[in-house]
Coordinates of C-alpha atoms and ligand atoms in Angstrom, one line a residue:
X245 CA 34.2 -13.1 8.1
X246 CA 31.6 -12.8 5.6
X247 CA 28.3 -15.3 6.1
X248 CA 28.9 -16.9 2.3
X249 CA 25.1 -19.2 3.1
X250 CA 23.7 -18.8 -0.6
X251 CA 20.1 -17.9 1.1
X252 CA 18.5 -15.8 3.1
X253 CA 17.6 -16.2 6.7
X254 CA 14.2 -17.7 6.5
X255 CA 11.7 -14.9 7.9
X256 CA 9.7 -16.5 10.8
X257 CA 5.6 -16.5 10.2
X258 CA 2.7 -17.8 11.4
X259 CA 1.5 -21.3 10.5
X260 CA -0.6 -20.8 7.4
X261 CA -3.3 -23.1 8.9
X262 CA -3.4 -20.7 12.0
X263 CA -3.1 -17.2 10.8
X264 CA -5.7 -17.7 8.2
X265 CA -8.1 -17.7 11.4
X266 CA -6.8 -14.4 13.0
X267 CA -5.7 -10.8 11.8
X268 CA -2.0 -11.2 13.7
X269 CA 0.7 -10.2 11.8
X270 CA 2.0 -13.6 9.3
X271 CA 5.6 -12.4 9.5
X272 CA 6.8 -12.4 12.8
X273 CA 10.3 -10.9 12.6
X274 CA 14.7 -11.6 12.6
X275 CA 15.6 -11.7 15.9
X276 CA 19.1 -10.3 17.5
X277 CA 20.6 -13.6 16.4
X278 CA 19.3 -14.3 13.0
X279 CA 19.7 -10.0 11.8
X280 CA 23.0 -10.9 12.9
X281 CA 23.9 -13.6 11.0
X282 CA 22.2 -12.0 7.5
X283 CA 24.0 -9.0 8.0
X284 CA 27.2 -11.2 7.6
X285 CA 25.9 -12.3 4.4
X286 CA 26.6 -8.3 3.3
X287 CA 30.3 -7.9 1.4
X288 CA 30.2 -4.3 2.2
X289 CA 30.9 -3.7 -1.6
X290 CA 32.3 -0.3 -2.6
X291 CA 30.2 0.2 -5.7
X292 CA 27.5 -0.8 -3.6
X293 CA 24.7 -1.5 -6.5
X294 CA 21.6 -2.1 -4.1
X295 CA 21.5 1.3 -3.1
X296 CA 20.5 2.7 -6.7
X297 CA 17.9 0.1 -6.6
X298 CA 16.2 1.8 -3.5
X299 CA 14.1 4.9 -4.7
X300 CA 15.1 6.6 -1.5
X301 CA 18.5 5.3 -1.8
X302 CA 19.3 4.4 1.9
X303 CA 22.5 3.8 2.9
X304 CA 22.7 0.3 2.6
X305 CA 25.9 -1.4 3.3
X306 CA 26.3 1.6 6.4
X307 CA 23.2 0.2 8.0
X308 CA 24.3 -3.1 8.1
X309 CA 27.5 -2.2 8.5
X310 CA 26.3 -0.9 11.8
X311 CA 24.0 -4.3 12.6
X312 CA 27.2 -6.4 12.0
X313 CA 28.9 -4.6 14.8
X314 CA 25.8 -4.5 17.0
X315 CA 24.7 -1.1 17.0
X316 CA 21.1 -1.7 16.3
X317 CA 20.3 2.3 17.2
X318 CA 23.7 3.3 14.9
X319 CA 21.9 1.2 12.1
X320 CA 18.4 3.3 12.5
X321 CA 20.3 6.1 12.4
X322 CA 21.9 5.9 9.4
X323 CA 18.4 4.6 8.2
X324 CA 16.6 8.0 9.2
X325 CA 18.5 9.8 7.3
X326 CA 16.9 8.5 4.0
X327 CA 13.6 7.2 4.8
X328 CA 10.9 8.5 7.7
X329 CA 9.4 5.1 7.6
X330 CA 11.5 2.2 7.8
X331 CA 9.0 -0.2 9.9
X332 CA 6.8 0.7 6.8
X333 CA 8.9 0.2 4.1
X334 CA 10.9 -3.0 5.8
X335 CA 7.1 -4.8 5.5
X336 CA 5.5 -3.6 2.2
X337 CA 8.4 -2.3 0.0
X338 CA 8.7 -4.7 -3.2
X339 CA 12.3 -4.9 -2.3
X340 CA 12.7 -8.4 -4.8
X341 CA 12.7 -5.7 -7.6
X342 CA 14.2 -2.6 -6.0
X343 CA 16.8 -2.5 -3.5
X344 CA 17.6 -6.8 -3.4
X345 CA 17.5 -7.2 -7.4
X346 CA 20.9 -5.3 -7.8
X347 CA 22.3 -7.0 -5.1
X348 CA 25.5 -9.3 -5.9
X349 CA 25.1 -11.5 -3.5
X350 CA 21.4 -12.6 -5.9
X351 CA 23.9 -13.7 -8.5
X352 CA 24.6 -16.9 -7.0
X353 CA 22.1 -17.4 -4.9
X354 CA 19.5 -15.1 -3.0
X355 CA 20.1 -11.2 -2.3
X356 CA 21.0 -10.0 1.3
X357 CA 17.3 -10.1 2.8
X358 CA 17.7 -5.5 2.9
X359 CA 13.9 -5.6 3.8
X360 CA 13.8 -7.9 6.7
X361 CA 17.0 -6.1 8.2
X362 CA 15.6 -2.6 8.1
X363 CA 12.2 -4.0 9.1
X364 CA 14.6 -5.7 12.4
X365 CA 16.1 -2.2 12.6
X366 CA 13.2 -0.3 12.9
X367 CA 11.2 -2.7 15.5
X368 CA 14.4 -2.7 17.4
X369 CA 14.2 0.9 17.6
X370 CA 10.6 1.5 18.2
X371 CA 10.9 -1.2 21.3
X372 CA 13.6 0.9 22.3
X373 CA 13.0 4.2 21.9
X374 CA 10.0 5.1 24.0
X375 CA 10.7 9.2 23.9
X376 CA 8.5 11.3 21.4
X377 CA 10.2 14.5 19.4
X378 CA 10.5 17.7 20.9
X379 CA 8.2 19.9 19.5
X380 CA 10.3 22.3 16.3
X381 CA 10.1 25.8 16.8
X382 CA 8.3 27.8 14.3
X383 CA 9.6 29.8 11.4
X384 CA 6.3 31.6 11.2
X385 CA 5.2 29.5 7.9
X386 CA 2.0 27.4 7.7
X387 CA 1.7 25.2 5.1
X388 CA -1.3 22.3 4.2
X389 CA -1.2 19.1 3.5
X390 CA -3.6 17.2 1.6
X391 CA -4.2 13.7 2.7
X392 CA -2.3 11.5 5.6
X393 CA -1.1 8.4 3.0
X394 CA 2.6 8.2 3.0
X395 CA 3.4 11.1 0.7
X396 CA 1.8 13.6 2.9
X397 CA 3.3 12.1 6.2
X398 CA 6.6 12.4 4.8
X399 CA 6.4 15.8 3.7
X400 CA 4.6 17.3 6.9
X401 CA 7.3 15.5 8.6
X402 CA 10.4 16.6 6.6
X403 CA 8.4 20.8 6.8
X404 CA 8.1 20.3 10.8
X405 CA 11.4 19.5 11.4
X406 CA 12.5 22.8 9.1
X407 CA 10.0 24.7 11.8
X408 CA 7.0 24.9 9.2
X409 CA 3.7 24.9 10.9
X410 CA 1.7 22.3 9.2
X411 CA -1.6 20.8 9.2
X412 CA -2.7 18.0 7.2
X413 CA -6.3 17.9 6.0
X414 CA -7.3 13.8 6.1
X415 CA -11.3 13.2 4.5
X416 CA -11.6 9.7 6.8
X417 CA -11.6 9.5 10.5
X418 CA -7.8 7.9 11.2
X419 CA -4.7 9.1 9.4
X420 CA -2.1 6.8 7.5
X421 CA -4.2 6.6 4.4
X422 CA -3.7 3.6 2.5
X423 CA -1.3 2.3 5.2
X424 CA -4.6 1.7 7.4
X425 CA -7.1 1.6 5.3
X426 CA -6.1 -0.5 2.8
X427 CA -3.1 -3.0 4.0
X428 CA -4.8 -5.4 6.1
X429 CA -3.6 -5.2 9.7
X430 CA -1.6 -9.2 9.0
X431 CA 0.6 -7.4 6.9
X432 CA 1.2 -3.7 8.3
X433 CA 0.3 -3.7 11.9
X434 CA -1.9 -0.3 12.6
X435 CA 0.4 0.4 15.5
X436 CA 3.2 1.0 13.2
X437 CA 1.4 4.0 11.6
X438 CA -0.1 5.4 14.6
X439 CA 3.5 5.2 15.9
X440 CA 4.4 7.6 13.2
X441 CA 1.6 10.1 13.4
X442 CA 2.7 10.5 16.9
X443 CA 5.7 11.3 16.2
X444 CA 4.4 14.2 13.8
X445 CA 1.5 15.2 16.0
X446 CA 4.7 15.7 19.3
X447 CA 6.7 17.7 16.6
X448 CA 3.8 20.0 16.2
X449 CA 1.9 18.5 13.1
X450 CA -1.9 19.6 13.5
X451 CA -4.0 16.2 11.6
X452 CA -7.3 17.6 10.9
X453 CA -9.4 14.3 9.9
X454 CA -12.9 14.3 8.4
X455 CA -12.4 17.3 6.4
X456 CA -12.5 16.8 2.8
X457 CA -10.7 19.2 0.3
X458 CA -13.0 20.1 -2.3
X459 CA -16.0 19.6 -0.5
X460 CA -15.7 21.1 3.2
X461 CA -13.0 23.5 2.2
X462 CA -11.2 23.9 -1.0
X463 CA -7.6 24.5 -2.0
X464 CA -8.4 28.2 -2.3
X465 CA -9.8 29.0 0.9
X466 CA -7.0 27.2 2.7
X467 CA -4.8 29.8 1.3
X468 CA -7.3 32.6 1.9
X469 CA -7.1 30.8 5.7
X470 CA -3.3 31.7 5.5
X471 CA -1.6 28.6 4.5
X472 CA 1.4 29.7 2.1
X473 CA 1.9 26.3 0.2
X474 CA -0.3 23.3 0.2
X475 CA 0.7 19.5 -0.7
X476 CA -1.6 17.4 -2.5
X477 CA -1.0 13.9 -1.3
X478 CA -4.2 12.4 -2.1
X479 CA -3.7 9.1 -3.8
X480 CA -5.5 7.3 -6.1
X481 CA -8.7 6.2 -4.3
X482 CA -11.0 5.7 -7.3
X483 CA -12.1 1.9 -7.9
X484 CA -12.2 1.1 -11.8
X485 CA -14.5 -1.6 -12.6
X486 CA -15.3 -3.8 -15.2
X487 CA -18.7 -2.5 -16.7
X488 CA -19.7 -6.1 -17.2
X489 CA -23.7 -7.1 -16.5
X490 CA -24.3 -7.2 -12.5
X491 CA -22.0 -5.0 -11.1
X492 CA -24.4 -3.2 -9.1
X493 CA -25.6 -6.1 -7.4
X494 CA -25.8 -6.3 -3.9
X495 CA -22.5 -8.3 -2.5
X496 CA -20.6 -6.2 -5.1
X497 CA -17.4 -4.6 -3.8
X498 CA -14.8 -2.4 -5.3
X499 CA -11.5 -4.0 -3.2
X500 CA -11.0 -0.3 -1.7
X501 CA -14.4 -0.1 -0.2
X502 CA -14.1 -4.1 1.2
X503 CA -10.4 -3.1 2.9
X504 CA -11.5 0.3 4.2
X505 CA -15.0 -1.6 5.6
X506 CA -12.5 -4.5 7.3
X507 CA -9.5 -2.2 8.2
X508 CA -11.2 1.4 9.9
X509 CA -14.9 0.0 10.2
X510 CA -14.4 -3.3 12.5
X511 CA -16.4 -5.5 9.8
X512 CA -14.5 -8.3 11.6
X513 CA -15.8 -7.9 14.9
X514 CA -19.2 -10.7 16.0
X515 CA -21.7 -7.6 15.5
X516 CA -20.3 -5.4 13.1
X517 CA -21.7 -2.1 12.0
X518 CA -21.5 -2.3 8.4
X519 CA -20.5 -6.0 8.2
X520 CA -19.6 -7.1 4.2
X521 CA -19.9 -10.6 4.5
X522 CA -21.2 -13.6 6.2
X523 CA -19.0 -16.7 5.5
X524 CA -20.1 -18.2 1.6
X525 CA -17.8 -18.2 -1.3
X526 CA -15.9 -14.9 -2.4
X527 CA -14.4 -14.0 -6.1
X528 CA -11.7 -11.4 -5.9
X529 CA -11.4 -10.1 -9.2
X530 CA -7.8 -9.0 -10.5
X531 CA -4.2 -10.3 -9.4
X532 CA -2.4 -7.4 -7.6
X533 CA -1.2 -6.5 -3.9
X534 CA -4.2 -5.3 -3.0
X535 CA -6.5 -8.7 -5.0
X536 CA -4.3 -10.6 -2.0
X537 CA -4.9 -8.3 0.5
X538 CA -9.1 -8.3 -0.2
X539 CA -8.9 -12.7 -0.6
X540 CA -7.0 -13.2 2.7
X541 CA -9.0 -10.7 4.4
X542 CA -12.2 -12.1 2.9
X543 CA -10.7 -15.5 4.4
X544 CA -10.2 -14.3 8.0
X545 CA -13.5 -12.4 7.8
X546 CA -15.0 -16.4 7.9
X547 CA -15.3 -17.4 4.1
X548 CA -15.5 -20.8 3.4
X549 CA -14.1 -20.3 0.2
X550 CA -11.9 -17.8 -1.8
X551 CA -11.5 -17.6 -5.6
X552 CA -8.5 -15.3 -7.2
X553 CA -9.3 -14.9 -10.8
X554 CA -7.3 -13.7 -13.1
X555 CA -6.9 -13.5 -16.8
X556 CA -3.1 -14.1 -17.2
X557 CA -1.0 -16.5 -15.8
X558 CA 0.9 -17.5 -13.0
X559 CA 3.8 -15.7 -14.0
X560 CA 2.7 -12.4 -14.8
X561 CA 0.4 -11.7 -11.5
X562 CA 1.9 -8.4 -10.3
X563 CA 1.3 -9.1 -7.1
X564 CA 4.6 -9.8 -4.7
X565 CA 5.3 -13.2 -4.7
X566 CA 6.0 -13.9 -1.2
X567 CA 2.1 -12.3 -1.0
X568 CA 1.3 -15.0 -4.0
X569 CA 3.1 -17.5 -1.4
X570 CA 1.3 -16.8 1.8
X571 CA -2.1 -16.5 0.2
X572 CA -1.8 -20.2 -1.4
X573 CA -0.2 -21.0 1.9
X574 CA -3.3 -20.5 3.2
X575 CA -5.4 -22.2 1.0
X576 CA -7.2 -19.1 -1.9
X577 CA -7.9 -21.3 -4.6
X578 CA -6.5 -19.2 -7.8
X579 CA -8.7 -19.3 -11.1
X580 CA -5.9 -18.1 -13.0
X581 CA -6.7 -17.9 -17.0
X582 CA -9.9 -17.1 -16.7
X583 CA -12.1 -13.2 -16.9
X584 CA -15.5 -12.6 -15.9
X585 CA -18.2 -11.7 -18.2
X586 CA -20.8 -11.2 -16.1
X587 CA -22.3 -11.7 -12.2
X588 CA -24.8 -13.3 -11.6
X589 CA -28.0 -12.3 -8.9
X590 CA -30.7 -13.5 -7.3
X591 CA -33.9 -12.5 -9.1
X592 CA -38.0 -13.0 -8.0
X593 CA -40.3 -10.9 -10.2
X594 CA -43.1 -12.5 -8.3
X595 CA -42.0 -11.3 -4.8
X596 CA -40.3 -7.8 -4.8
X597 CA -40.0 -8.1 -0.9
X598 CA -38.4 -11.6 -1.5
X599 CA -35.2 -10.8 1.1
X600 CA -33.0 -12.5 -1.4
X601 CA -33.9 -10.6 -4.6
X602 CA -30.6 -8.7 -5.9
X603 CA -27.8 -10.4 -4.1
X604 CA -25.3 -11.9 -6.2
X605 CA -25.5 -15.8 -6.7
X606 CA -22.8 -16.3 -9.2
X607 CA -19.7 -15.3 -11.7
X608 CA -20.0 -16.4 -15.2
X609 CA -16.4 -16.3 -16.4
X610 CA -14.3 -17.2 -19.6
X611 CA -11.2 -19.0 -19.9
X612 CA -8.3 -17.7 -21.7
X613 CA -4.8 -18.4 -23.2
X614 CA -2.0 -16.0 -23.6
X615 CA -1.4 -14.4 -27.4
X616 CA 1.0 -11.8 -28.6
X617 CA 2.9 -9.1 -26.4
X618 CA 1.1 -5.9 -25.3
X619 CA 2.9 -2.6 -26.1
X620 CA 4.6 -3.2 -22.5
X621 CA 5.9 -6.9 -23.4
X622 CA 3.7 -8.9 -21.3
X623 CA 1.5 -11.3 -23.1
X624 CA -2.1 -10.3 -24.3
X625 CA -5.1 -12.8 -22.9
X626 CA -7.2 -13.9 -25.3
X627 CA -10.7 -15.7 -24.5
X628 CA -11.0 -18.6 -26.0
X629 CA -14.3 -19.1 -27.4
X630 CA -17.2 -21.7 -26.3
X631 CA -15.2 -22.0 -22.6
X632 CA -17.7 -20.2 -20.8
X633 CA -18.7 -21.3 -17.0
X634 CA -20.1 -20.6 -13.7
X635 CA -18.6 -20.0 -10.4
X636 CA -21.2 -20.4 -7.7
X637 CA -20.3 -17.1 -5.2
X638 CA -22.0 -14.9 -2.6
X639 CA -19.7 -11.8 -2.6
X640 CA -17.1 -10.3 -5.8
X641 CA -14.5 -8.2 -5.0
X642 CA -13.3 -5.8 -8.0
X643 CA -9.3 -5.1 -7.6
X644 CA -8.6 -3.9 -10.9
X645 CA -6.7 -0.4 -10.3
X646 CA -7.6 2.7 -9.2
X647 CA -7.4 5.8 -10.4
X648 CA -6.5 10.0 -8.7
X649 CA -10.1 10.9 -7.3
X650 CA -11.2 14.0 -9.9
X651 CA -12.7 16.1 -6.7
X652 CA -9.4 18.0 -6.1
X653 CA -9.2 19.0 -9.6
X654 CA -12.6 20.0 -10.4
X655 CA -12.5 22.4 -7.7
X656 CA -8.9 24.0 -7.8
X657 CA -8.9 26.5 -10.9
X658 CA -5.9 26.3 -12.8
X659 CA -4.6 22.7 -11.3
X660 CA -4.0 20.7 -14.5
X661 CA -4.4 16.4 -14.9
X662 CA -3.5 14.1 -17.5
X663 CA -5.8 12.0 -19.1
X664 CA -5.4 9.5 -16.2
X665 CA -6.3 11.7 -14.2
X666 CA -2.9 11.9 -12.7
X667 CA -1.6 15.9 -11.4
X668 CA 0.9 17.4 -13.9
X669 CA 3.6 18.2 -11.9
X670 CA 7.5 19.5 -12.4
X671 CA 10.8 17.0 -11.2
X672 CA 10.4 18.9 -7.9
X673 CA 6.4 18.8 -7.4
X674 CA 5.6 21.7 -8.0
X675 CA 2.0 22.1 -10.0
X676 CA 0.5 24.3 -12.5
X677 CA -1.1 26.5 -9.9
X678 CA 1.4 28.5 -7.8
X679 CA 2.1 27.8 -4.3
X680 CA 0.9 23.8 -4.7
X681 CA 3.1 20.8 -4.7
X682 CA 1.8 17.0 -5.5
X683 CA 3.2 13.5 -5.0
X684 CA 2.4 10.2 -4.3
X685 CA -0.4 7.8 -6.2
X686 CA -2.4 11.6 -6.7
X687 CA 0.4 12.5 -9.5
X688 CA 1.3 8.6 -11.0
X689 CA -1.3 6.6 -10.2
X690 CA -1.9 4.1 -8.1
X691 CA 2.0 3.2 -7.2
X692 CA 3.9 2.0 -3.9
X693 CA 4.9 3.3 -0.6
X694 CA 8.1 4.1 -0.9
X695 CA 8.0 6.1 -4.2
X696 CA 4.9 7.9 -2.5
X697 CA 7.6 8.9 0.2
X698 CA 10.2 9.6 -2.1
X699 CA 7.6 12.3 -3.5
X700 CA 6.6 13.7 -0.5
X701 CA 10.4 14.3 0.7
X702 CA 10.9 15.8 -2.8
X703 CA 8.1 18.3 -2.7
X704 CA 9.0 19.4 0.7
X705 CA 12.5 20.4 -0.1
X706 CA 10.8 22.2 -3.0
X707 CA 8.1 24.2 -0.7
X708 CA 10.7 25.0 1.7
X709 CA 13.0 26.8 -1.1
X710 CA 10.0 28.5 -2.2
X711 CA 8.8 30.0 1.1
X712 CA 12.3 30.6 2.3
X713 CA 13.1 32.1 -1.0
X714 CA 16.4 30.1 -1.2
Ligands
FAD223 P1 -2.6 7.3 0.0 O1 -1.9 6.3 0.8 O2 -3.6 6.8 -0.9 O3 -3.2 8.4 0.9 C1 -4.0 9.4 0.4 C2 -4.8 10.0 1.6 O4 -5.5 11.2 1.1 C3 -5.9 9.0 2.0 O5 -5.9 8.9 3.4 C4 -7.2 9.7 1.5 O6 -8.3 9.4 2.4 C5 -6.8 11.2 1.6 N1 -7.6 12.0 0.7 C6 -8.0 11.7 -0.6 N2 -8.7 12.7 -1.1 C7 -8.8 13.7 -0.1 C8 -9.4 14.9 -0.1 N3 -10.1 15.4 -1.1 N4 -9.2 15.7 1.1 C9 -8.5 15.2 2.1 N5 -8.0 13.9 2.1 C10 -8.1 13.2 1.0 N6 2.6 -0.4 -1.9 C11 3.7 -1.0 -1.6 O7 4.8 -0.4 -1.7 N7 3.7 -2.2 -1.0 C12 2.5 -2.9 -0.8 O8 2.6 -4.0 -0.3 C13 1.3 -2.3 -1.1 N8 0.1 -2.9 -0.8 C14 -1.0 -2.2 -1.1 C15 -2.2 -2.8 -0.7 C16 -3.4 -2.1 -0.9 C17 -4.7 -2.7 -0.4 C18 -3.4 -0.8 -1.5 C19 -4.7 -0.1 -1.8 C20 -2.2 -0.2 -1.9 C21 -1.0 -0.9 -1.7 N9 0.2 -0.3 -2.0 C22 1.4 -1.0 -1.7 C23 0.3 1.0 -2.7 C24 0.6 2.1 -1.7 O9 -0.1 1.9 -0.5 C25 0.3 3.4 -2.3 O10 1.1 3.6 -3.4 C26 0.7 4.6 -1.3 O11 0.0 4.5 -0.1 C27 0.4 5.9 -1.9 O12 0.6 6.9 -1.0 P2 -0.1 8.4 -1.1 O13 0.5 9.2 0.0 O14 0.2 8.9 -2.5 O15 -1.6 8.1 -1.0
SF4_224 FE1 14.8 -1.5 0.0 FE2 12.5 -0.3 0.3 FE3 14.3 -0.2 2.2 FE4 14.8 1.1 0.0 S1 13.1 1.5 1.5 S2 16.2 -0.1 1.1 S3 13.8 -0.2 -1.5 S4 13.3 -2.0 1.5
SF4_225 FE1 25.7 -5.7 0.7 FE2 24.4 -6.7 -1.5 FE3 24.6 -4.1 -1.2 FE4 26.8 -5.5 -1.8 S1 25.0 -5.2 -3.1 S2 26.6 -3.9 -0.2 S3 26.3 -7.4 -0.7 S4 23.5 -5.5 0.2

């Protein structure tokens, strides 16, 4: 009998007042019981309408088909066959606009909760399943991959199992590229991502970190080395800023360099190497995943005080709203309506040495109201004159977007961008320079994890028809 409850299972978290204190994940998990009991709320439809919502398209109704008769392992199977990274994508995918928006059961009340299920799925597994893959054999191909960010996990892992011999080439020190530098460990435990580089590195994937393609070797010479095909998974790594007055003042962050600081370089421990911040008031800038991610993070690092701003309105911040949620949950203050204009510092002609001299004090910021539509619909802000004030802060954080870093480009003849920046590729990856495939944030900018996946799974179906000459 089919669970007709018009809502979801409530997803179990932390206390807001408690997690905003540690860097434990918030959500804690369905158990047996309550996966259960939400899987009843599925109707199994024939047409079944959430799947075209999934860019993966994962068999949706099988997997819970599979949860409603118990077979947790059935469920991950069926899973597996779509998606390499379900623990992933069951925390972080936007599922309220993919997957759960065309699900029928969100006509009348909310959607079958497809995130928290495959999330259950996949922890169920991982608790379960303590084995690592057998290593492939080899085909006798080697192929490169550029980067370690979902894209080029997914394709390494898709070429391995095909008996490719890969190697990915990662610039930082850990692999999982945004996955652990950027999400914050209270959203997307580290674990989680180690878990699945282990599972590449048993099935024979080499991960070469601190190497940097472009500077310590360059596309070129990794086929001179005798790679056949190379993957650019690379993302989109470049902070934009503002270009307002101050933005090279010390206590100035771009939100990529304040994650990757807290996430890979320990700022939170008591005596950190390159610490960011000491308590004080913090501005994030912008109203995006990763403007939630830098203000609760900025929070937990010991911040007395966290400002959002943002220059539209409640209902156009792009940010997940369950992230909106827990971050007023736990108490960011959210300046919405308003822009900066310029940031403020600390400045004693008289004393050069003065320890205090170009550290930012302040934000001066603008308010605004909302005008006519933008070409994409939403509405424009406009300042509204004479409504100029100060925000007393120690540290600004700049999430505005990123952008595809130019390196790769400028030092791979014959590899074309557009004019953001983004690689030019073809519906199956392939780029203008022969023998190299792109995906991910590198090709649209920056984007989400699963269509990062979905590119990477694309591209190695591509590689393999090329080098197999299928
Ligand atoms: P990335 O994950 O960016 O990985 C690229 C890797 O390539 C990096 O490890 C980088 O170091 C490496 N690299 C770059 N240049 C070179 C080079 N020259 N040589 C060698 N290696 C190189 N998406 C969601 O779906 N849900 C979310 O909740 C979400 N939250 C986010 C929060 C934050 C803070 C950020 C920054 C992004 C978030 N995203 C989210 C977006 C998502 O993480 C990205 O779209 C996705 O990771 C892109 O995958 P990718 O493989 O293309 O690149
Ligand atoms: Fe939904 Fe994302 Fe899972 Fe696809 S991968 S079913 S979009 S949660
Ligand atoms: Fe189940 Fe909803 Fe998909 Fe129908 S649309 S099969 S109810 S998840």
């Amino acid at each position: 009998m089919a669970n007709m409850a018009p809502n979801k299972n409530p997803m179990p978290t932390q206390a807001p007042e408690v997690r905003a204190h540690n860097f434990d994940e918030v959500a804690l998990g369905y158990s047996e019981a309550t996966a259960l009991d939400e899987a009843m709320r599925c109707l199994n439809c024939k047409n079944h309408p959430c799947v075209t919502g999934c860019p993966v398209n994962i068999h949706i109704p099988e997997f819970i088909a599979k949860i409603q008769e118990g077979d947790f392992e059935g469920a991950y199977q069926v899973i597996q066959q779509s998606s390499s990274l379900p623990a992933v994508c069951g925390r972080v995918c936007p599922q309220e606009t993919q997957c759960e928006s065309k699900c029928v059961r969100g006509i009348k009340g909310e959607p079958v909760g497809i995130g928290r299920l495959e999330r259950f799925v996949a922890d169920w597994h991982n608790a379960h399943a303590t084995q690592l893959p057998d290593p492939v054999p080899s085909n006798g191909h080697k192929v490169a991959v550029v980067g370690s960010g979902p894209s080029g996990l997914t394709c390494a892992g898709d070429l391995a199992k095909k008996g490719y011999e890969v190697t990915v080439f990662e610039a930082l020190h850990t692999a999982g590229g945004v996955l652990v530098y950027g999400i914050p460990e209270f959203r997307l435990p580290k674990a989680i991502v180690q878990k699945e580089v282990d599972n590449l590195t048993a099935m024979g994937v080499k991960m070469e970190t601190n190497m940097v393609i472009g500077k310590t070797l360059t596309i070129d010479e990794l086929f001179d080395m005798g790679f056949e095909a190379v993957f650019v998974g690379s993302g989109a790594g470049l902070p934009n800023f503002m270009n307002i007055p101050g933005e090279s003042l010390k206590g100035v962050y771009s939100a990529n360099e304040f994650l990757t600081r807290s996430n890979l370089m320990k700022a939170y421990e008591s005596d950190p190497v390159t610490p960011i911040m000491k308590g004080g008031k913090v501005a994030v800038v912008g109203g995006g995943n990763v403007a939630m991610d830098a203000a609760r993070t900025a929070l937990r690092l010991g911040a007395e005080k966290v400002y959002i701003v943002y220059r539209r309105s409640l209902e156009e911040l792009p940010a997940r709203k369950e992230e909106v949620e827990h971050a007023m949950e736990e108490g960011i203050d959210f300046q919405l309506l308003n822009n900066p204009v310029e940031i403020l510092g600390y400045n004693n002609p008289d004393d050069r040495r003065d320890p205090k001299n170009g550290f930012v004090t302040g934000m001066r910021c603008i308010k605004m109201e909302l005008g006519e539509p933008d070409e994409k619909g939403r509405r424009r802000p406009v300042e509204i004159p004479g409504s100029e004030f100060e925000l007393e802060v120690d540290t600004v954080v700049m999430s505005i977007g990123t952008s595809p870093n130019p390196l790769i480009k400028s030092t791979t003849e014959g590899l074309d961008v557009n004019n953001r920046g983004g690689i030019i590729v073809e519906e199956n990856g392939a780029t203008t320079k022969k023998g190299v495939y792109a995906g991910g944030d590198a090709v649209t900018g920056a984007a989400t994890v699963i269509s990062a996946m979905g590119a990477g799974k694309v591209a190695a179906k591509a590689i393999d028809e090329y080098l197999s000459g299928k």
